Amino acid sequence: DSGVTQTPKHLITATGQRVTLRCSPRSGDLSVYWYQQSLDQGLQFLIQYYNGEERAKGNILERFSAQQFPDLHSELNLSSLELGDSALYFCASSVGSRGGDTQYFGPGTRLTVL
Amino acid sequence: DQQVKQNSPSLSVQEGRISILNCDYTNSMFDYFLWYKKYPAEGPTFLISISSIKDKNEDGRFTVFLNKSAKHLSLHIVPSQPGDSAVYFCAASVISFGNEKLTFGTGTRLTIIP
């Protein structure tokens, strides 16, 4: 158990819909990272928040947005969903702000867009 | 543009023998490298890392080697055990205009044969 929790575990929705994925970091960790893993793909970095502020941005689509709240939990919002958005979405947390810091991953949310 | 490449999608090794997983990168600015291990239905877990100022880092059965001139990273597991069967991701970090992120390879599925 990494100490990072993600909800829901599975999500099935239709194209054009909007969903919100939730992540609670390990106690004491200030950074939260979001990753997307599509079939046969590596982990694609989406976005990082550190202590409530956006710290780094990766290949995140404009239809996607994220935020980190004062209690340090984070939400990833995916809107106007397309079939190609079906993937595993991982959240990770680390103590510091550096991308190379050891990141602890949650179990992931599997999103299926029908 | 895949800056971190794991060209072997899968590898099978006999139990007790050495497993060697390889990773190549293209960005010479990467200054920190990590290996993560992932079991099915779980998030990746940190395994071992190496700074670009070193060429070797060892932790128990796991050793990571870095060849900067060849832009090549390898993970050695010796002796290999059945519990090592998992997908292994290499990742690299660089600070670029303050927008630091971790870039992952596509993973190598290691199967240890009893």
Coordinates of N, CA and C in Angstrom, one line a residue, chain B residues 2-8 20-26 30 33-35 64-67 70-75 88-92 103-108:
Chain B
Q2 N 9.5 10.1 -28.7 CA 9.7 9.3 -27.5 C 11.1 9.5 -27.0
Q3 N 11.2 10.3 -26.0 CA 12.6 10.6 -25.5 C 13.2 9.5 -24.7
V4 N 12.3 8.6 -24.2 CA 12.8 7.5 -23.4 C 12.2 6.2 -24.0
K5 N 13.1 5.3 -24.4 CA 12.7 4.1 -25.1 C 13.1 2.8 -24.4
Q6 N 12.1 1.9 -24.3 CA 12.4 0.6 -23.9 C 12.1 -0.3 -25.1
N7 N 13.1 -0.7 -25.8 CA 12.8 -1.4 -27.1 C 12.4 -2.8 -27.0
S8 N 12.6 -3.4 -25.8 CA 12.1 -4.8 -25.6 C 10.8 -4.8 -24.8
I20 N 18.4 -8.5 -17.3 CA 18.9 -7.2 -17.8 C 17.8 -6.5 -18.6
L21 N 17.4 -5.4 -18.0 CA 16.4 -4.6 -18.7 C 17.1 -3.3 -19.2
N22 N 16.8 -2.9 -20.4 CA 17.5 -1.8 -21.1 C 16.6 -0.6 -21.4
C23 N 17.2 0.5 -21.4 CA 16.5 1.8 -21.6 C 17.4 2.7 -22.4
D24 N 16.9 3.4 -23.4 CA 17.7 4.4 -24.1 C 17.0 5.7 -24.1
Y25 N 17.8 6.8 -24.1 CA 17.2 8.1 -24.1 C 17.8 9.0 -25.1
T26 N 17.1 10.0 -25.4 CA 17.7 10.9 -26.5 C 18.1 12.3 -26.0
F30 N 18.8 15.1 -19.5 CA 18.2 14.3 -18.4 C 19.3 14.2 -17.3
F33 N 17.6 9.5 -13.2 CA 16.9 8.3 -13.9 C 16.3 7.4 -12.8
L34 N 15.2 6.9 -13.1 CA 14.5 6.0 -12.1 C 14.0 4.8 -12.8
W35 N 13.9 3.7 -12.0 CA 13.2 2.5 -12.5 C 12.0 2.3 -11.6
V64 N 21.6 -0.5 -11.1 CA 21.3 0.3 -12.3 C 22.6 0.9 -12.8
F65 N 22.8 0.8 -14.1 CA 24.0 1.3 -14.7 C 23.6 2.4 -15.7
L66 N 24.5 3.4 -15.7 CA 24.2 4.5 -16.6 C 25.4 4.8 -17.5
N67 N 25.2 4.8 -18.8 CA 26.3 5.1 -19.7 C 25.8 6.3 -20.5
A70 N 26.6 6.8 -24.3 CA 25.7 6.0 -25.1 C 24.2 6.4 -24.9
K71 N 24.0 7.2 -23.9 CA 22.6 7.5 -23.5 C 21.8 6.3 -23.3
H72 N 22.4 5.4 -22.4 CA 21.8 4.1 -22.2 C 21.8 3.8 -20.7
L73 N 20.7 3.2 -20.3 CA 20.5 2.9 -18.9 C 20.1 1.4 -18.8
S74 N 20.6 0.7 -17.8 CA 20.2 -0.7 -17.7 C 19.9 -1.0 -16.2
L75 N 19.0 -2.0 -16.0 CA 18.7 -2.5 -14.7 C 19.1 -4.0 -14.7
Y88 N 8.4 -3.3 -16.0 CA 9.4 -2.4 -15.5 C 9.4 -1.2 -16.4
F89 N 9.3 0.0 -15.8 CA 9.4 1.2 -16.5 C 10.6 2.0 -16.1
C90 N 11.4 2.5 -17.1 CA 12.4 3.4 -16.8 C 11.9 4.8 -17.0
A91 N 12.4 5.8 -16.3 CA 11.9 7.2 -16.3 C 13.1 8.1 -16.2
A92 N 13.0 9.3 -16.8 CA 14.1 10.2 -16.7 C 13.5 11.6 -16.4
T103 N 9.7 11.7 -17.6 CA 9.3 11.0 -18.9 C 9.5 9.5 -18.7
F104 N 8.5 8.8 -19.0 CA 8.5 7.3 -18.8 C 8.7 6.6 -20.1
G105 N 9.4 5.5 -20.1 CA 9.4 4.6 -21.3 C 8.1 3.8 -21.3
T106 N 8.0 3.0 -22.3 CA 6.7 2.2 -22.5 C 6.7 0.9 -21.7
G107 N 7.8 0.6 -21.1 CA 7.8 -0.6 -20.2 C 8.3 -1.9 -20.9
T108 N 8.8 -2.7 -20.0 CA 9.3 -4.1 -20.4 C 8.6 -5.1 -19.5

